[in-house]
Coordinates of C-alpha atoms in Angstrom, one line a residue:
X20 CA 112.4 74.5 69.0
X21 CA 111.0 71.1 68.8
X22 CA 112.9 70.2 72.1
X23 CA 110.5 72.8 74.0
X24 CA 108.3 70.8 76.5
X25 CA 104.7 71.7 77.9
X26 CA 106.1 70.0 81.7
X27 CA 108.3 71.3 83.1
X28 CA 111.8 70.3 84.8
X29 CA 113.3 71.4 88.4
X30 CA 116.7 70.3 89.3
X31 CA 118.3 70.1 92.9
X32 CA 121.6 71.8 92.8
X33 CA 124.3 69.3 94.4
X34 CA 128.3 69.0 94.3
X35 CA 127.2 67.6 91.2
X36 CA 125.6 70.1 89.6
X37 CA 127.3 73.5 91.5
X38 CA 130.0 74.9 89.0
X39 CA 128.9 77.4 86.5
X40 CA 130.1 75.0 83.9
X41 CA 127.5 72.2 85.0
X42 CA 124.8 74.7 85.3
X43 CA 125.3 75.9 82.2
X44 CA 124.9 72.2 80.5
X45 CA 121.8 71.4 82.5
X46 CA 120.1 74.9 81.2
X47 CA 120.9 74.1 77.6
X48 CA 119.7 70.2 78.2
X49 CA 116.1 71.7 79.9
X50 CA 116.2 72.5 83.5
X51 CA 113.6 75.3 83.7
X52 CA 114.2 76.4 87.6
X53 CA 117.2 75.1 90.2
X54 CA 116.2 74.0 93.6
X55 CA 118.5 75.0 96.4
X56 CA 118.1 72.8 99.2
X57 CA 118.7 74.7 102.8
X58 CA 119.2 71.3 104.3
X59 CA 122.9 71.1 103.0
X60 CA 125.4 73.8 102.1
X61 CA 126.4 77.1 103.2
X62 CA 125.1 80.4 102.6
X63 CA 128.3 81.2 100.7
X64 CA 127.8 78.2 98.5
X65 CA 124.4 79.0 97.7
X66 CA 125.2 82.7 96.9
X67 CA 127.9 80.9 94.2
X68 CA 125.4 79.2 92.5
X69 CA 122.6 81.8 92.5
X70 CA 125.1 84.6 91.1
X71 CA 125.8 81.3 88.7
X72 CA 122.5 81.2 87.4
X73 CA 121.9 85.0 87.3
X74 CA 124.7 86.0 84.8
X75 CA 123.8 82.5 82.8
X76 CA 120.5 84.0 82.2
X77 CA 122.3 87.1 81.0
X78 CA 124.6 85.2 78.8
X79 CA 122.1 82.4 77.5
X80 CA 119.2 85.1 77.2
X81 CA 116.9 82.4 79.4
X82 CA 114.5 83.0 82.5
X83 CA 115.7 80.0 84.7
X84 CA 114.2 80.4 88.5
X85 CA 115.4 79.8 91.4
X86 CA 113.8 78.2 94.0
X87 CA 114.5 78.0 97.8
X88 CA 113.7 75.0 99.8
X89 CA 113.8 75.3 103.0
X90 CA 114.6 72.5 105.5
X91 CA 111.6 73.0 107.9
X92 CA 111.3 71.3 111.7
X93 CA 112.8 68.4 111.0
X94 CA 112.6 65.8 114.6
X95 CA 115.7 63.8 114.7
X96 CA 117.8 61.2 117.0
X97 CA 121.3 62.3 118.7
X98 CA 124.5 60.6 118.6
X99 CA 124.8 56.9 118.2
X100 CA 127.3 55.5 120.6
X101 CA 130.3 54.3 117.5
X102 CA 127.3 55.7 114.8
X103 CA 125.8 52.1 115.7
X104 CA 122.9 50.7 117.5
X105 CA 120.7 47.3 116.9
X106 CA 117.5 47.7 117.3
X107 CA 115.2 43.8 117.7
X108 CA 112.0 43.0 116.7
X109 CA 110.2 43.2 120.0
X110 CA 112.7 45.0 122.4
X111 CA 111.6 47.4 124.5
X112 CA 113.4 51.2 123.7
X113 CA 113.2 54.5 125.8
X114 CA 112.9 57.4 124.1
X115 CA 114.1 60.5 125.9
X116 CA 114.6 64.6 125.2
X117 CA 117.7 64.8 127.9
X118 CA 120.7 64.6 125.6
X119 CA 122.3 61.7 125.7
X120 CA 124.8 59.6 123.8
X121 CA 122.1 56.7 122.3
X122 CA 122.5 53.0 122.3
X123 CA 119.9 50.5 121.6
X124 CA 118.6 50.6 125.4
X125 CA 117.9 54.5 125.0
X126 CA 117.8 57.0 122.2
X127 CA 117.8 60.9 122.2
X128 CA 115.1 62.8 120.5
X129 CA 115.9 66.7 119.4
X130 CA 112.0 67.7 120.2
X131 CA 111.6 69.0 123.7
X132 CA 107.5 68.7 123.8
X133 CA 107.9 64.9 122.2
X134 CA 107.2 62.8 125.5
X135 CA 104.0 66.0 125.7
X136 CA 102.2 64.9 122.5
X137 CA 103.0 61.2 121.6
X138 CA 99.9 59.4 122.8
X139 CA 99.6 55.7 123.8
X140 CA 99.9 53.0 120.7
X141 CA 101.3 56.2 118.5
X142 CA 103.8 54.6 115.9
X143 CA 107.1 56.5 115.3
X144 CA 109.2 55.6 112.3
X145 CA 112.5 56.5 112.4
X146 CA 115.3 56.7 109.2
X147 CA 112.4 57.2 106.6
X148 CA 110.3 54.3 108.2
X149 CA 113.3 52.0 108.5
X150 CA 112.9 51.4 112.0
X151 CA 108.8 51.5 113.2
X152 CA 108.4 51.9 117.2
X153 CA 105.1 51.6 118.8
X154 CA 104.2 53.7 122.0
X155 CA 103.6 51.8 125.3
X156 CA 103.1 54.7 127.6
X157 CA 104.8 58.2 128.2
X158 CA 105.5 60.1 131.2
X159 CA 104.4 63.5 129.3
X160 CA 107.7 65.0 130.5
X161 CA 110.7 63.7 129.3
X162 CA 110.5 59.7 128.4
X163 CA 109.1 57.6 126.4
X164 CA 108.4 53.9 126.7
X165 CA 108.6 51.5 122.9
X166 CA 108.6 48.5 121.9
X167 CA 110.3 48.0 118.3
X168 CA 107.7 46.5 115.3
X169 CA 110.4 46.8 112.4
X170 CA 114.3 47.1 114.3
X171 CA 116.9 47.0 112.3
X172 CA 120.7 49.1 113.0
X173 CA 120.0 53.0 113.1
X174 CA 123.2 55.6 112.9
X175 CA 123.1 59.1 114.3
X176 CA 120.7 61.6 113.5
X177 CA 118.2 60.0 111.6
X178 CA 114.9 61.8 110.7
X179 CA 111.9 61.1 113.1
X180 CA 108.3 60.7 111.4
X181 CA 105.1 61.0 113.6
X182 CA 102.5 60.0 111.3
X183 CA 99.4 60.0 113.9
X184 CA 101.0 62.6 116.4
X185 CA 100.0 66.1 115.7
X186 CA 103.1 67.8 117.0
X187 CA 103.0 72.1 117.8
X188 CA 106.6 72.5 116.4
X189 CA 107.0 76.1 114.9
X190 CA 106.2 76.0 111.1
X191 CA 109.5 77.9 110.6
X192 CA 112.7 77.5 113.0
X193 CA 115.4 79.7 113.6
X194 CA 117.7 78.1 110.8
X195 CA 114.2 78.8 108.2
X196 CA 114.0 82.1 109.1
X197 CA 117.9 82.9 108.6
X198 CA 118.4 81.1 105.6
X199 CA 114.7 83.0 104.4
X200 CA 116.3 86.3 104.9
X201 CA 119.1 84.9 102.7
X202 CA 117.1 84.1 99.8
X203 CA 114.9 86.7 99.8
X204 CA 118.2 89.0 99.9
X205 CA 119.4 87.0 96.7
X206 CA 116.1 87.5 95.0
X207 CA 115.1 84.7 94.4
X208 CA 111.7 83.4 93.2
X209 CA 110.3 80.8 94.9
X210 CA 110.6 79.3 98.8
X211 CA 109.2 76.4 99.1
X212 CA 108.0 75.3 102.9
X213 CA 108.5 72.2 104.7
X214 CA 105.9 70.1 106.6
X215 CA 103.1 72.0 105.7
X216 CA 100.4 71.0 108.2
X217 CA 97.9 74.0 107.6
X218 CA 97.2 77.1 105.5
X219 CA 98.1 79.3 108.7
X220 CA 101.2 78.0 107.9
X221 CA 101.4 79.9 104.5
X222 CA 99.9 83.0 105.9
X223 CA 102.9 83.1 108.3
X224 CA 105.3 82.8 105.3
X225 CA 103.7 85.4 103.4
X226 CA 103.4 87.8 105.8
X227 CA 107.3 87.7 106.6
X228 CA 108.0 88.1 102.8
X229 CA 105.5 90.6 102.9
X230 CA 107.1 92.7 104.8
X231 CA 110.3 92.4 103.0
X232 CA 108.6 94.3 99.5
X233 CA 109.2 91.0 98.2
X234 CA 107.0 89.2 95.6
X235 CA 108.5 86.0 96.2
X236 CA 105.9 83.4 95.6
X237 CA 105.3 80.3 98.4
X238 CA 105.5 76.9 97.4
X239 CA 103.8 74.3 100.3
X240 CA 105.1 70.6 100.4
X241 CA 102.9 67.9 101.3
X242 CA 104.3 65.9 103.5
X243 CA 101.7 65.0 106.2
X244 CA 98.9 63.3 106.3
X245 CA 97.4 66.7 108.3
X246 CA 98.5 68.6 105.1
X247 CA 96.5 66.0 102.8
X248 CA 93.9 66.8 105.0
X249 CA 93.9 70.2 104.4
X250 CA 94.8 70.8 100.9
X251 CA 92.1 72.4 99.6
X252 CA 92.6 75.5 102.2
X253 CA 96.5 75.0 101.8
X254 CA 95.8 75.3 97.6
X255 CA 93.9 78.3 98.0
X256 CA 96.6 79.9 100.7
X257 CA 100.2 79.2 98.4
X258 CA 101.2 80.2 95.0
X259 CA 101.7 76.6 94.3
X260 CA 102.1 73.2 95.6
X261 CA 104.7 70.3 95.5
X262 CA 104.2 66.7 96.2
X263 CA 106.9 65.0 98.6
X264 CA 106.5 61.7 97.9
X265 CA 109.0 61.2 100.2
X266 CA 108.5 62.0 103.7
X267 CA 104.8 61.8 102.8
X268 CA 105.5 57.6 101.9
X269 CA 106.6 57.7 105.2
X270 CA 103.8 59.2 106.8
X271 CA 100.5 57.5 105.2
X272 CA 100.3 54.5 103.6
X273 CA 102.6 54.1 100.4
X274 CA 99.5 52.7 98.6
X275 CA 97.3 55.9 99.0
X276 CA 100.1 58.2 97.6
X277 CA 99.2 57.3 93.6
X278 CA 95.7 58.3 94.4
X279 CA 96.4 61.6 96.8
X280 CA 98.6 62.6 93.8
X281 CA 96.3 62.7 91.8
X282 CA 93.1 64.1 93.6
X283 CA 96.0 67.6 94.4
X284 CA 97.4 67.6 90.6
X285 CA 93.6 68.2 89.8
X286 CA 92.3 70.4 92.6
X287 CA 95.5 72.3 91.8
X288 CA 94.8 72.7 88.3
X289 CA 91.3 74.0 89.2
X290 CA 92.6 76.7 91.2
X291 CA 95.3 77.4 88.8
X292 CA 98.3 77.1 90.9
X293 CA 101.1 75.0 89.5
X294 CA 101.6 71.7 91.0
X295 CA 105.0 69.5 91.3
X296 CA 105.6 66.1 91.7
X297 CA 109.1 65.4 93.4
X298 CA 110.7 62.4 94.9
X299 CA 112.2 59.6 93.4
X300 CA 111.3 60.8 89.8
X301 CA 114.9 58.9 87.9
X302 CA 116.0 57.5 91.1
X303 CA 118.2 54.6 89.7
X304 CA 120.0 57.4 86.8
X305 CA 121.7 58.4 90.7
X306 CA 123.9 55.2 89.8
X307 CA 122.7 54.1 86.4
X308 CA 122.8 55.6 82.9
X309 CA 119.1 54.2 81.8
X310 CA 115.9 54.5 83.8
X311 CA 113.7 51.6 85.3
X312 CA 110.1 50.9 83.3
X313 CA 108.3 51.8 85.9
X314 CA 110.1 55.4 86.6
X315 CA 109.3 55.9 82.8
X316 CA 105.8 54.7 83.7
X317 CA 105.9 57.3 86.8
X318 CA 107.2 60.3 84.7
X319 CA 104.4 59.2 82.2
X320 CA 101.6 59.4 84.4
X321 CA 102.3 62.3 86.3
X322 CA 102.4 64.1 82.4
X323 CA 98.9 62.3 82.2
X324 CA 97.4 63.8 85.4
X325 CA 98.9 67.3 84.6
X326 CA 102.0 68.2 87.2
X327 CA 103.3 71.5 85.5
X328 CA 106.7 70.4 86.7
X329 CA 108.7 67.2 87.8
X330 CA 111.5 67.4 90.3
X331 CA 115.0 66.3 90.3
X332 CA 116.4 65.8 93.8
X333 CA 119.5 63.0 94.0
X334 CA 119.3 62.8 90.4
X335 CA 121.1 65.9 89.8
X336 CA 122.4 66.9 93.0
X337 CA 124.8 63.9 93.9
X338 CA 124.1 61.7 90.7
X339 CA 126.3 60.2 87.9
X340 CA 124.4 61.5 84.9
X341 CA 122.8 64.9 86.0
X342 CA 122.9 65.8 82.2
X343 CA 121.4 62.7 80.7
X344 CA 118.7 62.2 83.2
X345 CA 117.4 66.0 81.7
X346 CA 117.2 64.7 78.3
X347 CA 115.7 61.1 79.6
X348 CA 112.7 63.1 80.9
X349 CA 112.5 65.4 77.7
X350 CA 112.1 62.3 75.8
X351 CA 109.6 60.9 78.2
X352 CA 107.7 64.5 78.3
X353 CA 108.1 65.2 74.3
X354 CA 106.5 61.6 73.5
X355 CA 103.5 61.7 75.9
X356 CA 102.8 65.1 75.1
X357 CA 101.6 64.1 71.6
X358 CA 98.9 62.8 73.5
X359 CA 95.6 64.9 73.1
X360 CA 93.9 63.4 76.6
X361 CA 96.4 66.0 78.1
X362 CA 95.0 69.1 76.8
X363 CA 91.7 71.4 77.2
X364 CA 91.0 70.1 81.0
X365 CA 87.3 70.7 81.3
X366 CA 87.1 73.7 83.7
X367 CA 84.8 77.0 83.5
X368 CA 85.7 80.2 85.3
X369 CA 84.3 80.9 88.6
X370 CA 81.7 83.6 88.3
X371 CA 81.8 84.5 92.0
X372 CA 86.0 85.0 91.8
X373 CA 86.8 88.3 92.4
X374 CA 89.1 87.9 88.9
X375 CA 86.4 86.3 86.9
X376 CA 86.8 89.2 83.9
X377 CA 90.2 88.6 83.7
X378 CA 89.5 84.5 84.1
X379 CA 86.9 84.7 81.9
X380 CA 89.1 86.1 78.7
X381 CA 91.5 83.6 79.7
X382 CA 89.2 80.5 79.2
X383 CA 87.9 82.0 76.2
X384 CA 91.2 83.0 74.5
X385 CA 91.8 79.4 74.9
X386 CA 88.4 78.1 74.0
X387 CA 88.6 79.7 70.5
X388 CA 92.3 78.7 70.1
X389 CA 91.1 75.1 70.1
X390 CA 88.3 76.2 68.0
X391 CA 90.6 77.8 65.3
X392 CA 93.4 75.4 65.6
X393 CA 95.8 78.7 66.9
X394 CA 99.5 78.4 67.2
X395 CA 99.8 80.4 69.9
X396 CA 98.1 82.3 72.5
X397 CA 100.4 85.3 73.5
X398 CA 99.6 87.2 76.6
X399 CA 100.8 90.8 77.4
X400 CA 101.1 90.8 80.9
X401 CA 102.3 93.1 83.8
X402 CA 101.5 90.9 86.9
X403 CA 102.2 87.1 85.2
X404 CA 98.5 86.4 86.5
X405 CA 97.4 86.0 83.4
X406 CA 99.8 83.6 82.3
X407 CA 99.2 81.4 85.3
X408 CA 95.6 81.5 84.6
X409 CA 96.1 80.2 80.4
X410 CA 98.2 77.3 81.6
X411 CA 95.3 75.8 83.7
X412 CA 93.0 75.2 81.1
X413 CA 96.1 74.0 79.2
X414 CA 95.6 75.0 75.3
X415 CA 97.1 73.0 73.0
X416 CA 98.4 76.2 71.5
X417 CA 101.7 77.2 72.7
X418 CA 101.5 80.0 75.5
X419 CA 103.7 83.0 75.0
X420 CA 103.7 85.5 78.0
X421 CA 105.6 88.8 77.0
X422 CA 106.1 91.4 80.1
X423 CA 109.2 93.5 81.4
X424 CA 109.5 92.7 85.1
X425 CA 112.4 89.8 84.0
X426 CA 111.8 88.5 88.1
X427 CA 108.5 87.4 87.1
X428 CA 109.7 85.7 84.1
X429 CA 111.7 83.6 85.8
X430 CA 108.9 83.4 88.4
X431 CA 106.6 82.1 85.5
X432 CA 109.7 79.3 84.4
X433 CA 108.1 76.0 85.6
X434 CA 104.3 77.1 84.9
X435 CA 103.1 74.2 82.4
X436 CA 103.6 75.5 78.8
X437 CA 104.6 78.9 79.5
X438 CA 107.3 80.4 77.3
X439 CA 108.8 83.7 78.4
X440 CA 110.1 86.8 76.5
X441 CA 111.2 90.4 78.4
X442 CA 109.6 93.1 76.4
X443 CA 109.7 96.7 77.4
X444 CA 108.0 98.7 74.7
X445 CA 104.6 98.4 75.4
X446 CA 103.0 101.4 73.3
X447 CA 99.9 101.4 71.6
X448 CA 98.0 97.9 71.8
X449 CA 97.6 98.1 68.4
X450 CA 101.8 98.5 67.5
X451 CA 102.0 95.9 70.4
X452 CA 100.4 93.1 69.2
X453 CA 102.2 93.4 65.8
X454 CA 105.5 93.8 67.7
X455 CA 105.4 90.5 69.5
X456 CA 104.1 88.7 66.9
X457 CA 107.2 89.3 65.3
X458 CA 109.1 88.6 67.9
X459 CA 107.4 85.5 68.2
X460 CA 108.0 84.3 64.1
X461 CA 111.5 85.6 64.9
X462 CA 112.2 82.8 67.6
X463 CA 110.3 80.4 65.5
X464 CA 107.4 80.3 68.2
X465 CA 105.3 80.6 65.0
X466 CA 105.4 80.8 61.3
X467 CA 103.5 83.2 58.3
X468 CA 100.1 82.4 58.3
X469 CA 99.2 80.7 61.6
X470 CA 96.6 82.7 63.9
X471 CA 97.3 83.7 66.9
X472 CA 95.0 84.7 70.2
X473 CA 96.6 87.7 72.0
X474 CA 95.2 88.6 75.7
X475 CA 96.2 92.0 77.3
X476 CA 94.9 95.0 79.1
X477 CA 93.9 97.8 77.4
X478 CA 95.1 100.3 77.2
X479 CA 98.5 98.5 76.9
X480 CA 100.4 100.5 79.5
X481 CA 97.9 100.5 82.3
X482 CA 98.0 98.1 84.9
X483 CA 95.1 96.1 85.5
X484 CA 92.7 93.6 84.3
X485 CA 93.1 91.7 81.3
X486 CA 90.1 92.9 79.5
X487 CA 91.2 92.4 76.1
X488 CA 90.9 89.5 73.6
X489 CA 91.6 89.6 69.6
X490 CA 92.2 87.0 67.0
X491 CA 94.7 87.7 64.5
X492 CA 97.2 85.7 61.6
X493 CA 100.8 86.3 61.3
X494 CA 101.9 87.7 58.5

């Protein structure tokens, strides 16, 4: 009980972390969804791990999600002649899209419109900004001339960054839209999509799943500085958001990241779409048993600014302590969130929303929770919206959401706070309420004599808007 956290953790699946045994630890230690990452791994061995995770939710009796990253329009270099090339400081380098074996005279580049849309002066960074080029002129067919800023040696098929090129690459390649038709076969929860640029982007994704009878929500990465840009349209478009902290390092300067973090954590939270900081979260528990201060300091502040979530990549994937780096965050999350400055964000409903009702019952369930000191607001939902919409003004109360649709529960896993139960009785809202209180002093969610807030729609059954409200003590 007491080892229940508000944030949430999501953990990158890895040949770390892949048997059912491992998975199993890492639920009991925390992990509240697994990322799949489309960049490695076979459809086969992803299958493994989400029927895995599937009959552990049967057996363990949890709602872990599953969430499907998928590896986007990554630019790359070819082959390295003997997987080495030494780039110097002032060199001059041709770039080129006819395949080629590379050497440090001339390198290959995967992107057939690159020598088309690199301007004159462009930097490109190559092996996450390892290597920095600078454009001296292109022939806008096939070649382009460099001169290297930062050389270094480069091995075959590194990742290419354009920071200040906007490139028309596809949002979604071939490989995306094969291993989407995967995931949303294996039903799972979330796909998350790379290199985000715009919120056309997001309307492309959701119109494919659409058209699947899916209702697998979209997660956009920020990555680009284009995406930065655009976040408030790219907010309102997805379900929710993550922060890559890496490829986005690479792409604007590392000392605006702290403050772009910030400024989407909140714009998120005042559109109530869950929010994730990723990248580099425990990096040194890859190797060593104990965090650094400062990725204690990290995990801190993003629990400060109010990420729902925080993402495990290497950690857990390939790392030596995939177990212990879970329960190194808890303690981290568990501590700060004693903290009061992390509850009750000042936000008001939007009148004009087309859901303001609904939003409205929500603010105020949690408005007279703080007022009466509640242990818990429990929602009765059918749709989950209303348990996306409590977390954003995040109560101090706990947040119970109670509904039948067990996808959604999972769905709902990394939203901040929320704690999940299936329920299929749904009667009268009178028997209702009394029901899952019960259920809720049965788990020990709360005790005899706290009050609680419940939220549903009435009548119980129907469903629609949350239009109901009442204040009640367990007894």
């Amino acid at each position: 009980m007491s080892r229940i956290t508000r944030t949430k953790i999501i953990a990158t699946v890895g040949p770390a972390s892949s048997s059912k045994a491992m998975l199993k630890k890492l639920m009991q230690a925390g992990v509240n969804t697994f990322r799949l990452n489309f960049s490695h791994g076979t459809h086969e061995q992803h299958k493994e791990v989400i029927d895995s995770i599937h009959e552990l939710n049967e057996d363990l009796k949890t709602h872990v999600g599953i969430l499907a990253d998928l590896q986007g329009p990554k630019i790359r270099i070819g082959e390295v002649l003997n997987d080495e090339a030494d780039l110097r400081n002032e060199s001059e380098l041709l770039l080129t899209t006819n395949k080629i074996i590379s050497d440090s005279k001339k390198i290959f580049v995967n992107y057939k419109k690159f020598a088309a849309e690199v301007k004159q002066n462009d930097s490109i960074l190559i092996d996450d900004g390892q290597i920095e080029l600078k454009v001296i002129s292109t022939n806008k067919k096939d070649t382009v001339k460099c001169v290297v800023v930062n050389g270094g040696i480069i091995s075959s098929r590194k990742g290419v960054n354009l920071p200040h090129t906007d490139i028309s690459l596809p949002s979604l390649t071939k490989k995306d839209l094969e291993d989407l038709d995967f995931a949303l076969k294996q039903n799972v929860n979330w796909i998350a999509l790379s290199f985000v640029r715009s919120a056309n982007d997001i309307h492309q994704l959701k119109k494919i799943i659409s058209r699947s009878q899916k209702n697998t929500k979209v997660i956009a990465k920020i990555e680009k500085p284009q995406a930065v840009k655009n976040i408030s349209e790219i907010i309102m478009a997805s379900d929710a958001v993550m922060i890559a902290r890496g490829d986005l390092g690479v792409e604007m300067p590392q000392q605006d990241i702290p403050i772009s973090q910030k400024t989407i954590i909140t714009k998120c939270i005042q559109h109530s779409k869950p929010v994730i900081i990723a990248t580099q979260i425990m990096q040194s528990m890859v190797e060593n048993p104990r965090p650094t201060r400062a990725e204690i300091n990290d995990v801190a502040n993003g629990i400060f600014d109010g990420a729902d979530a925080l993402m495990l990549s290497a950690e857990t994937a390939t790392g030596n302590f995939p177990v212990r780096v879970i329960e190194t965050i808890k303690d981290i999350a568990l501590t700060i969130e004693k903290q009061e400055s992390i509850y009750n964000k000042k936000q008001v409903p939007d009148i004009n929303s087309k859901t303001y009702l609904s939003d409205a019952i929500c603010y105020n369930a949690c408005k007279i929770a703080d007022d009466v000191n509640a242990a818990a607001i429990i929602s009765m939902t059918r749709s989950g919206y209303t348990g996306f919409m409590i977390s954003s003004y995040r109560p101090q109360s706990r947040i119970l959401v109670f509904m039948e649709d067990t996808q959604l529960l999972s769905t709902l896993s990394f939203v901040w706070g929320v704690e999940t139960f299936e329920y299929r009785k749904f009667v009268s809202t009178d028997e209702t309420i009394e029901d899952v209180k019960d259920i809720a002093l049965e788990f020990g969610r709360v005790k005899k004599g706290d009050i609680v807030i419940n939220t549903a729609a009435m009548p119980v059954h129907w469903k629609g808007t949350t239009n109901m409200l009442k204040i009640s003590v367990v007894d």
